Structure formats: structure tokens, C-alpha cells
Amino acid sequence: MHVDVLRAINTQINSEFTAWYQYLAMAAFCDREKFTGAAKWLRMQSVEEYQHGVKLFDFVLARNGAVELETIEQPTLEFDTFGDVFERALEQEERVTAQINDLYELAFRSKAFAEMTELQWFLTEQVEEEKTAREIVARFRLVGDDAGSLLDLDRELGQRALTPAAVR
Ligand SMILES: [Fe+2]
Ligand SMILES: [Fe+2]
């Protein structure tokens, strides 16, 4: 495996686990504040991020590369509002998209064809993740601090079902 590409994929594994940890912290915050629907949504999202990390972990091993697990940064634990939680989630997704783009570019320049194919899945996944986060952020902005509407939104978020990716 191309050494720079391997290093960058290891960094991305850390990013996915950082996202896993951050969503978990967001779930804890919402759960503590009894915003339980959002807490459930965030917990499911954290599982997806964990699976993204493991997907790359398995890929590196399949390519006979060395997995290097690094320290996971402490996530943000406190938020101003429930809307703020999702604003930060969207920012996180946008950051990850930029990382995946850079990683894909590196694989492309390195003519790392198998890695490009693997990363295509992540490019597609980021389109979906950003779209979902952006829609939720839009709802929070619309609702503002109207308690009744926030409770409706919480109930709706709590209806998230396990996606096929999440049960894989
Ligand atoms: Fe991810
Ligand atoms: Fe994500």
C-alpha cells in the first residue's frame, strides 16, 4: 500500500472514531436534558460513525497495511441549545467531507486505484450525511425556541429507524 495513502487512511479512521465519540457526547447531553428523541437519533448516528471507522480499519487490514489507532480527542460535552447540537453536527459532517475529498485526491494522485474505489463509498455517504444534517438544522432554525414545536421535533427525531448501513 502506498505509504502516504496508508497514513492518510489511518488519520481518517481516527476522524471517524472522533465523530463517533462526538455524537455519543451529543447523545448524552440530549438524554440528560430529557430530549430523548434527539438522544436516540444521535446515538444511532454515533454507531454509524463507528462503523465507518471499522470499514476503513477492515480495508487497511485487507490491503495488508498496518492499522495505527491514535488518541481520540475529547469531544465537546456542553451545548447552548438543542439546535446548537445539530449546527455542530453539520459542521462536523462538512469537515469530514473536506477530509474525504482530500483523501480521494491523494489516492488519485498516487494512482491508488483500490483505495479510490473504497473511498467512493465515503464520498457518496457524505452527500447523504450532510443532506440529513442540513435538513435537521433547517428545522431547528424554523422552530426557534418554541417549546411545543421543539417537542414535536424531538418526537420526530426519535422515530429514526436503523438504516441498512447501521445494521450491517
Ligand atoms: Fe463518517
Ligand atoms: Fe458522518
XYZ file of N, CA and C and ligand atoms in Angstrom, residues 16 19 23 45 48-49 52 92-93 96 125-126 129, ligand 2:
40
model
N -13.170 9.288 11.937
C -14.471 8.611 12.063
C -14.743 8.266 13.529
N -15.711 11.349 15.352
C -17.122 11.655 15.091
C -18.021 10.738 15.931
N -20.667 12.331 18.558
C -22.121 12.064 18.523
C -22.583 11.415 19.822
N -26.563 7.686 15.147
C -25.563 8.289 14.264
C -24.152 7.932 14.735
N -23.195 4.670 13.427
C -22.806 4.736 12.006
C -21.355 5.191 11.857
N -20.974 6.191 12.651
C -19.591 6.691 12.561
C -18.596 5.607 12.984
N -18.158 3.405 10.154
C -17.288 3.989 9.116
C -15.822 3.733 9.467
N -19.419 19.356 11.642
C -18.554 18.165 11.696
C -18.639 17.376 10.386
N -19.861 17.215 9.864
C -20.026 16.482 8.607
C -19.330 17.210 7.450
N -15.682 16.526 7.681
C -15.354 15.162 7.245
C -15.412 15.069 5.715
N -21.564 8.567 0.825
C -22.105 8.601 2.188
C -22.118 10.037 2.728
N -21.077 10.808 2.434
C -21.015 12.180 2.945
C -22.092 13.070 2.336
N -25.051 12.233 4.456
C -24.927 12.687 5.842
C -25.082 14.207 5.942
Fe -20.874 11.381 9.431
